[in-house]
Short mmCIF file of C-alpha atoms in Angstrom, two decimals:
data_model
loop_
_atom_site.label_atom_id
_atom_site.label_comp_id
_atom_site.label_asym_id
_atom_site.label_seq_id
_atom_site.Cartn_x
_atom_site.Cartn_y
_atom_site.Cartn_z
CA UNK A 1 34.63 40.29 3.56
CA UNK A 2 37.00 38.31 5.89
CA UNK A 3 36.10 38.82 9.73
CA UNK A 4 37.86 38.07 12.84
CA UNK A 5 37.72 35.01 15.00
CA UNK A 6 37.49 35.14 19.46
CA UNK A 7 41.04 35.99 19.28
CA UNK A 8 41.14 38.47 16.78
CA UNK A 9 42.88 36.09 13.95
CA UNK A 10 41.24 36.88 10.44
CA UNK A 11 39.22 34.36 9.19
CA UNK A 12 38.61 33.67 5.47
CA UNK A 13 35.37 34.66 3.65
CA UNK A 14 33.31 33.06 1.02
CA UNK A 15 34.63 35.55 -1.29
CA UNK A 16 38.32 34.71 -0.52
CA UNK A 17 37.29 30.95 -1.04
CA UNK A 18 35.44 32.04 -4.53
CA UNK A 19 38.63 34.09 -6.24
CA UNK A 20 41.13 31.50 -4.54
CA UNK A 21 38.91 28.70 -6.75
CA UNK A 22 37.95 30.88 -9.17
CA UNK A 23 34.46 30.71 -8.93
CA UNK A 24 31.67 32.38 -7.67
CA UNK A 25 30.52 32.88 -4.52
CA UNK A 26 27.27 31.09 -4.94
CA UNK A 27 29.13 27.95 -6.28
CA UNK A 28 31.02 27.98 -3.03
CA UNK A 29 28.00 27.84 -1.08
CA UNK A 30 26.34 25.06 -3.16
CA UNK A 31 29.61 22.86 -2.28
CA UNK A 32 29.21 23.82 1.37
CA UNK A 33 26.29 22.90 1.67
CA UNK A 34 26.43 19.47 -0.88
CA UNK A 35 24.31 19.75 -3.84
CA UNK A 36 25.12 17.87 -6.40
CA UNK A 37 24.89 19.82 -9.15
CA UNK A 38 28.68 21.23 -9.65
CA UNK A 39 30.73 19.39 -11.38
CA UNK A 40 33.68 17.07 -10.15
CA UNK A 41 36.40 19.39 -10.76
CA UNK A 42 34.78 22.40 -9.58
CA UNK A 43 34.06 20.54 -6.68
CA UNK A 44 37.25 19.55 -6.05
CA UNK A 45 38.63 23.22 -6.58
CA UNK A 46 36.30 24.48 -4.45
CA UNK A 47 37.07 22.29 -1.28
CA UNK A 48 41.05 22.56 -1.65
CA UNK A 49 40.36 26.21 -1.69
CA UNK A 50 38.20 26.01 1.63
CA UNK A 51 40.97 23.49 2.82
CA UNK A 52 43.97 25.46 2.06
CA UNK A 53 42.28 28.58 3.58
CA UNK A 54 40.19 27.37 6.61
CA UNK A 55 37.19 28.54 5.39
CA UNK A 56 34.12 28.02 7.70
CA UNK A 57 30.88 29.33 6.52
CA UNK A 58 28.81 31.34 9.11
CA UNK A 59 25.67 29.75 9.34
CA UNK A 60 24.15 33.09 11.93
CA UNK A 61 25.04 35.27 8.98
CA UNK A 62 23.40 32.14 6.39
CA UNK A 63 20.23 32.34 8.43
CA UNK A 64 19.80 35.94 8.84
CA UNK A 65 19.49 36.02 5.15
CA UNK A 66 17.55 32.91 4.31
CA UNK A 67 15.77 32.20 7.97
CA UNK A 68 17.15 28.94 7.85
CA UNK A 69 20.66 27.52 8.85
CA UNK A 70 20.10 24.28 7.16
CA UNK A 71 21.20 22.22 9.62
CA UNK A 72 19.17 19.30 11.52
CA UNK A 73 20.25 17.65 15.11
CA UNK A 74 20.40 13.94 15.14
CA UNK A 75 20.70 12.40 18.55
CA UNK A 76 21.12 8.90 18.88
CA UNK A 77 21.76 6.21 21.58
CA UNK A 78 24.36 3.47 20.28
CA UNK A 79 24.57 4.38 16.38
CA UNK A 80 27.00 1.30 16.10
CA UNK A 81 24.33 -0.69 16.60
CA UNK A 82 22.93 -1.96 12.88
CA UNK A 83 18.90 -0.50 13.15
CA UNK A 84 20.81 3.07 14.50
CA UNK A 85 23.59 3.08 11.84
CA UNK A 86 20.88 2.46 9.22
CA UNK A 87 18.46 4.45 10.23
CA UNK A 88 21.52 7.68 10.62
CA UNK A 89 22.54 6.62 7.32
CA UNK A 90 18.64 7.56 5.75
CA UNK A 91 19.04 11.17 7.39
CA UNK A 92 22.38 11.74 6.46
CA UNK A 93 21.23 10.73 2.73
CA UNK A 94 17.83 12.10 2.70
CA UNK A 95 19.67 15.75 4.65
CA UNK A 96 21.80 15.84 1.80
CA UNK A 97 19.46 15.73 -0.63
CA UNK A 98 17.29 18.45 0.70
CA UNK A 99 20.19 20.67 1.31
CA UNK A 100 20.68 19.73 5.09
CA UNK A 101 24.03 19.00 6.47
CA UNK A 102 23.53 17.23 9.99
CA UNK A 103 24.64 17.46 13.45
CA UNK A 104 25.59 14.48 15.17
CA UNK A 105 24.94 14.18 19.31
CA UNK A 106 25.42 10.16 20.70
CA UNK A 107 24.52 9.22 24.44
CA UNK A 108 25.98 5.50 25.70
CA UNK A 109 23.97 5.09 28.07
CA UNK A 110 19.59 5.25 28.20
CA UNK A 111 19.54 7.57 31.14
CA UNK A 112 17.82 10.52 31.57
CA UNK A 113 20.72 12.66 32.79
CA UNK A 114 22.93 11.63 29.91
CA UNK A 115 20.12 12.56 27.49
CA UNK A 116 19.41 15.87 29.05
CA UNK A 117 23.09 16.28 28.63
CA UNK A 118 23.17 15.74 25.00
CA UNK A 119 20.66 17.79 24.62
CA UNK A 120 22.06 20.84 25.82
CA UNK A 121 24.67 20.15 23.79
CA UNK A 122 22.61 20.30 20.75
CA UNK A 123 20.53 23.47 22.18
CA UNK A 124 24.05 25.27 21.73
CA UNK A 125 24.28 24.27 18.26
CA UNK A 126 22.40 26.22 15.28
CA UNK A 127 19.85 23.74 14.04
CA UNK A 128 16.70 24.06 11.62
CA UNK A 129 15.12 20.80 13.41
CA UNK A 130 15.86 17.63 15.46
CA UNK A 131 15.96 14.06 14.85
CA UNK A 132 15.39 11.47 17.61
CA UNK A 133 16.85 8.12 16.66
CA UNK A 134 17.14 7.03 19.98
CA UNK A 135 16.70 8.85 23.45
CA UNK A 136 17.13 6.44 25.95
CA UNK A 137 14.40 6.88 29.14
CA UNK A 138 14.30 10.36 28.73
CA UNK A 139 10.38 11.58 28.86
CA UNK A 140 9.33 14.25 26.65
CA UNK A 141 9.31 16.67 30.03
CA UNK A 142 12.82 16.05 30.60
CA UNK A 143 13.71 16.39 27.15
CA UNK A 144 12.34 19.95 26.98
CA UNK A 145 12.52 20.76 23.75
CA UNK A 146 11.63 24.35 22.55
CA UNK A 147 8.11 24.15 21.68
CA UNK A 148 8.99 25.92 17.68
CA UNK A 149 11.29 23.34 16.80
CA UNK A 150 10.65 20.78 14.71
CA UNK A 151 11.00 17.57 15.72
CA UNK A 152 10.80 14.01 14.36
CA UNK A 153 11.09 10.83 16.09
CA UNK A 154 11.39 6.51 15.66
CA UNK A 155 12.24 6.10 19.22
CA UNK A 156 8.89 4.12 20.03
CA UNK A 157 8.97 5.76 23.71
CA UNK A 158 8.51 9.03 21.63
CA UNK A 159 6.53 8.33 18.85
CA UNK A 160 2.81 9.23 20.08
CA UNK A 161 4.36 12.78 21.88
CA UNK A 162 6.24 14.34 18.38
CA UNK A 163 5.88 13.62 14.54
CA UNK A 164 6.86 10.36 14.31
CA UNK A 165 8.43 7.29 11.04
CA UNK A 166 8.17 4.15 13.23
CA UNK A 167 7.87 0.61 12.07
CA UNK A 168 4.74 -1.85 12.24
CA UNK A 169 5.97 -3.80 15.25
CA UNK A 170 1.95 -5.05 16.30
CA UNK A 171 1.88 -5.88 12.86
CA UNK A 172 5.53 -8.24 12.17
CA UNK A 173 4.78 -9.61 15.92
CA UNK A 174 1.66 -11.00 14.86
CA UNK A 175 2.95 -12.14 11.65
CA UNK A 176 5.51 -13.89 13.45
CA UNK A 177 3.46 -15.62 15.96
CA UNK A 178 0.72 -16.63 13.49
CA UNK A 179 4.09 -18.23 11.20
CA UNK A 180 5.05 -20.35 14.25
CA UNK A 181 1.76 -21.10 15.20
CA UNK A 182 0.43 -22.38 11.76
CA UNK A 183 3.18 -24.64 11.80
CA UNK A 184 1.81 -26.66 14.71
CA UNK A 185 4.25 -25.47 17.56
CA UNK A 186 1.69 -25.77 20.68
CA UNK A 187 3.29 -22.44 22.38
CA UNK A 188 6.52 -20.37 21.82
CA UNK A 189 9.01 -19.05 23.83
CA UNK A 190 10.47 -15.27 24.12
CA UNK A 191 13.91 -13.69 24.49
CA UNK A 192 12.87 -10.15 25.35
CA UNK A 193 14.64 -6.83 24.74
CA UNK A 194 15.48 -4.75 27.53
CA UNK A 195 13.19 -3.46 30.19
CA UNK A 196 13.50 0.27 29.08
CA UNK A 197 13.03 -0.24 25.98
CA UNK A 198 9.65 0.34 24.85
CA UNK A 199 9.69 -1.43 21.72
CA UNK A 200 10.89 -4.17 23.26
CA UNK A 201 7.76 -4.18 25.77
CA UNK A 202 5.70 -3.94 22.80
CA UNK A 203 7.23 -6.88 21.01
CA UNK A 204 6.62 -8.96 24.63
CA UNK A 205 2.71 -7.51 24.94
CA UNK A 206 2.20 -8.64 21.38
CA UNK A 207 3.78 -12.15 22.39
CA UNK A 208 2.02 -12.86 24.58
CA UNK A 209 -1.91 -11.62 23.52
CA UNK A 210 -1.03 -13.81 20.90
CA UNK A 211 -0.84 -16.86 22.78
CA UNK A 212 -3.37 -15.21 24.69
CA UNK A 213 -5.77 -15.30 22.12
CA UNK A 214 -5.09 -18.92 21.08
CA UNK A 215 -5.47 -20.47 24.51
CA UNK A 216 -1.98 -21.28 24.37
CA UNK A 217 0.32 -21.67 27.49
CA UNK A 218 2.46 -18.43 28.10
CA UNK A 219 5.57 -19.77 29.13
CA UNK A 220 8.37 -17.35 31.52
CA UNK A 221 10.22 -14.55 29.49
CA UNK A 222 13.72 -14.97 28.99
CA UNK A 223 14.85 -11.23 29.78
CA UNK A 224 17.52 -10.30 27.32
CA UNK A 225 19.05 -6.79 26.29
CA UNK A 226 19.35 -6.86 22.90
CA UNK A 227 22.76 -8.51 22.27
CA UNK A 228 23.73 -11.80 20.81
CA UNK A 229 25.49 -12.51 24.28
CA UNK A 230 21.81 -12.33 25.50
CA UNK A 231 20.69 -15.04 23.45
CA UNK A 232 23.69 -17.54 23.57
CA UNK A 233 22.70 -17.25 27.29
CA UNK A 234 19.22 -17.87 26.82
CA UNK A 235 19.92 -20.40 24.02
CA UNK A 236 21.66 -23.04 26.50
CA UNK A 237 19.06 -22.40 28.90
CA UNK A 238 16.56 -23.22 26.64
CA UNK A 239 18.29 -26.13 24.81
CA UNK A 240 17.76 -28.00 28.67
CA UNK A 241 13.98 -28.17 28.08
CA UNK A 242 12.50 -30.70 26.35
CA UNK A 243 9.17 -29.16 26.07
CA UNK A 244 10.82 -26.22 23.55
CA UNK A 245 10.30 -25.94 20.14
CA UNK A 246 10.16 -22.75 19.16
CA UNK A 247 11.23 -19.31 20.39
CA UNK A 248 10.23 -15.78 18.80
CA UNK A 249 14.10 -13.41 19.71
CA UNK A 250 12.99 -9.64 19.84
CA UNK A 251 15.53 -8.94 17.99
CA UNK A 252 17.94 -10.69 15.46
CA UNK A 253 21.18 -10.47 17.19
CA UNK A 254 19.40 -12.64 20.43
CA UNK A 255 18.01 -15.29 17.56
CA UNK A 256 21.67 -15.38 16.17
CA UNK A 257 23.81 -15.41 20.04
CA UNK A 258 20.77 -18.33 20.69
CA UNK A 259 21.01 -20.53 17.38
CA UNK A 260 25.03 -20.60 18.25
CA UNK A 261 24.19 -22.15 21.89
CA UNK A 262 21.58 -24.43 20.34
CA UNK A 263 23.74 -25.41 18.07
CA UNK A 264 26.65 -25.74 20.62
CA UNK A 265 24.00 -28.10 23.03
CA UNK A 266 23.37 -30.48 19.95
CA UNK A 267 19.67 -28.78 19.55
CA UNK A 268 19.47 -28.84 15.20
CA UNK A 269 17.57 -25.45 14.00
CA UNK A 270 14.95 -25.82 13.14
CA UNK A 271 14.27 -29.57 13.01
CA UNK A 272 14.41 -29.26 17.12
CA UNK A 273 13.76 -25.85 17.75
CA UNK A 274 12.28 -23.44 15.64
CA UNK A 275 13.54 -19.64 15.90
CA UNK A 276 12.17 -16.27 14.27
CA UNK A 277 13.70 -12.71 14.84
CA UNK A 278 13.01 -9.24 14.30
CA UNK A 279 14.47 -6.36 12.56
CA UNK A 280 15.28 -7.78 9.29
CA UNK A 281 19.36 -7.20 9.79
CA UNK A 282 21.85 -7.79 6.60
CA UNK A 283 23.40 -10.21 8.70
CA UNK A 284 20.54 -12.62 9.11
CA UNK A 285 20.56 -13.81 5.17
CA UNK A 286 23.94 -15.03 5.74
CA UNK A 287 23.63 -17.27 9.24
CA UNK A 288 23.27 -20.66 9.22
CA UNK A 289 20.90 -21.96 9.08
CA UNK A 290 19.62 -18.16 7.03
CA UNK A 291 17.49 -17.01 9.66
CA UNK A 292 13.76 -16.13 9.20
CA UNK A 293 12.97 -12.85 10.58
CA UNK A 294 10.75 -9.79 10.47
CA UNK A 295 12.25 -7.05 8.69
CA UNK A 296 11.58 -3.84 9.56
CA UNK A 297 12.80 -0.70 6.93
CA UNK A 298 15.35 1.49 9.26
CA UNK A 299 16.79 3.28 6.38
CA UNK A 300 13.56 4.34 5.07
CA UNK A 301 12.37 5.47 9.08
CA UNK A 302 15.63 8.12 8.59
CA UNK A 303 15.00 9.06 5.23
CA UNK A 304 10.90 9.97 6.56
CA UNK A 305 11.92 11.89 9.66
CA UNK A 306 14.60 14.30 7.46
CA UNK A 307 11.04 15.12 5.68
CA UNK A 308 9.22 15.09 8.57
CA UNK A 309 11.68 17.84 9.46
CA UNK A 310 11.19 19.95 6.21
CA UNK A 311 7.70 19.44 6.12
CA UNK A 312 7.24 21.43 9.60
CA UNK A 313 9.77 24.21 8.11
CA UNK A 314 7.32 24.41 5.47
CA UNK A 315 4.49 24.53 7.88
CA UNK A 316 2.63 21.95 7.89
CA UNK A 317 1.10 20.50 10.71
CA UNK A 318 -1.30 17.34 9.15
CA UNK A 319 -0.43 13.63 8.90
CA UNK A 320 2.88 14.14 10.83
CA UNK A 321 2.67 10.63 11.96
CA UNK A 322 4.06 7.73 9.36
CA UNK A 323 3.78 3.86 10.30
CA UNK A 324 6.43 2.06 8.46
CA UNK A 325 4.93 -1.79 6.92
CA UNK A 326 6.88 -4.73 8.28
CA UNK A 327 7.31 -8.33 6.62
CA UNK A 328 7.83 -11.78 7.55
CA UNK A 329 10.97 -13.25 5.27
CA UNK A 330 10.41 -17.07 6.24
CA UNK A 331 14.13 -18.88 5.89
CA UNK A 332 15.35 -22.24 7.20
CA UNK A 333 14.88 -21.42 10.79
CA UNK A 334 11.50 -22.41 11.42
CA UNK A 335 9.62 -25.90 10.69
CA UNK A 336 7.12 -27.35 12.06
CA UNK A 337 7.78 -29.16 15.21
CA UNK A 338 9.09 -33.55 15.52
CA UNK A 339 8.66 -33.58 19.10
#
């Protein structure tokens, strides 16, 4: 049966939907929702109809019947950045899938206070479970999340609080380090991420006890926030000292922004300078020269958390916490040293 809207204006029904397409009402609800199995044309029927009529399905009614409303929160800090959009793009896949469509909530900036606000935001939605790409400074305590919802995170400030798909970062640090080391550089030099960021801190910590642990000299961080503007800056700092040969970027967007100032300062990569970054981006095959880089699986981190999510609908409460493997892809950006 058709109901009324806030202002009283009648609103179309899954049933009026069904006899406009001619179909039933289940098969309306399976294209609602996105499973796959209805055929093109029915499919296409079936969403002129809800087009042509306005059709909104009403996921309190949805959830009264089935306890669910099959709908999972995804908040995220800057998903135009490439690990974010990847890493969106395995829930949204892996959602679909499972029956999920998803709700999206994006913050620009890593404060608390825009966080908080996002959240609220999502608190007034109807959602099954949330997924934390991304969520800035904000603390578990000022995310206050409802204790019975089920959450999953990647955002390594998060990870050890809720059920948690992160990558190996320890792991593709040391792999990195041990690359540049083996090739007889006698220390290397770090572009960092930014100060909030605790994946970034991790990639430093990991830096450096690697050095550490080889009696090598630590040599000054080069703070950085991410961004290829970062490491062009860094980059013609760097290409001033003599005693560099090669520089570990915590990400690959520094390595690239830095390669383009060594380049620019007549410092040849790697034969000069050798430089590895992280995260494995498309992006990084096709530089020049192709950069080496550790490559960490974003798309798979969203695709875990979605089942993360279903997992705690189910009710399970056991090995909610998945490391991701990372690997070393060794290009032409790294030799070891002439100087």
């Amino acid at each position: 049966m058709a109901g009324k809207n806030n202002r009283g204006i009648r609103t179309a029904s899954i049933h009026d939907v069904a006899r406009a397409a001619k179909v039933s009402a289940q098969t309306v609800s399976r294209v609602a929702r996105g499973h796959q199995n209805v055929s093109p044309k029915t499919r296409e029927r079936v969403l002129k109809a809800i087009s042509d009529l306005g059709y909104k399905p009403n996921r309190t009614a949805r959830a009264l019947r089935t306890g669910s409303y099959e709908v999972i929160g995804l908040l995220t800090q800057e998903i135009r950045r490439t690990g974010e959009a990847h890493t969106a793009n395995g829930v949204f896949d892996r959602a679909r899938e499972l029956g999920y469509s998803v709700s999206l909530v994006q913050v620009e900036h890593p404060n608390s206070p825009q966080v908080q606000r996002a959240m609220s935001l999502l608190s007034q939605e109807d959602i099954d479970g949330l997924v934390i790409v991304q969520a800035g400074d904000a603390d578990a305590e000022q995310l206050a999340l409802p204790a019975n919802l089920p959450v999953a995170s990647s955002d390594s400030n998060l990870v050890d609080i809720y059920p948690s798909a992160s990558a190996d970062q320890v792991g593709g640090v040391r792999a990195a380090m041990r690359h540049l080391l083996d090739l007889g550089h006698r220390t290397v030099y770090h572009v960092s991420g930014p100060d909030h960021s605790r994946s970034a801190r991790v990639r430093e910590e990991v830096w450096r006890e690697a050095l550490t642990q080889e009696k090598r000299q630590i040599p000054a961080v080069i703070p950085g926030d991410w961004s290829a503007n970062a490491g062009y800056e860094a980059g013609k700092q760097l290409a001033k000292n003599p005693e560099v040969t090669a520089v570990f970027c915590a990400n690959d967007e520094i390595a690239l922004g830095l390669i383009r100032a060594l380049h620019e300062e007549q410092v040849r990569v790697p034969q000069d300078v050798s430089v590895v970054g992280f995260d494995g981006i498309e992006l990084s095959e096709f530089s020049f020269p192709p950069l080496t880089t550790v490559n960490q699986d974003f798309y798979a981190a969203g695709v875990e958390m979605v089942k993360l999510i279903d997992r705690q609908l189910k009710g399970e409460t056991e090995n909610l916490h998945l490391t991701i493997p990372t690997e070393l892809i060794v290009r032409a950006t790294t030799a070891p040293p002439q100087r």
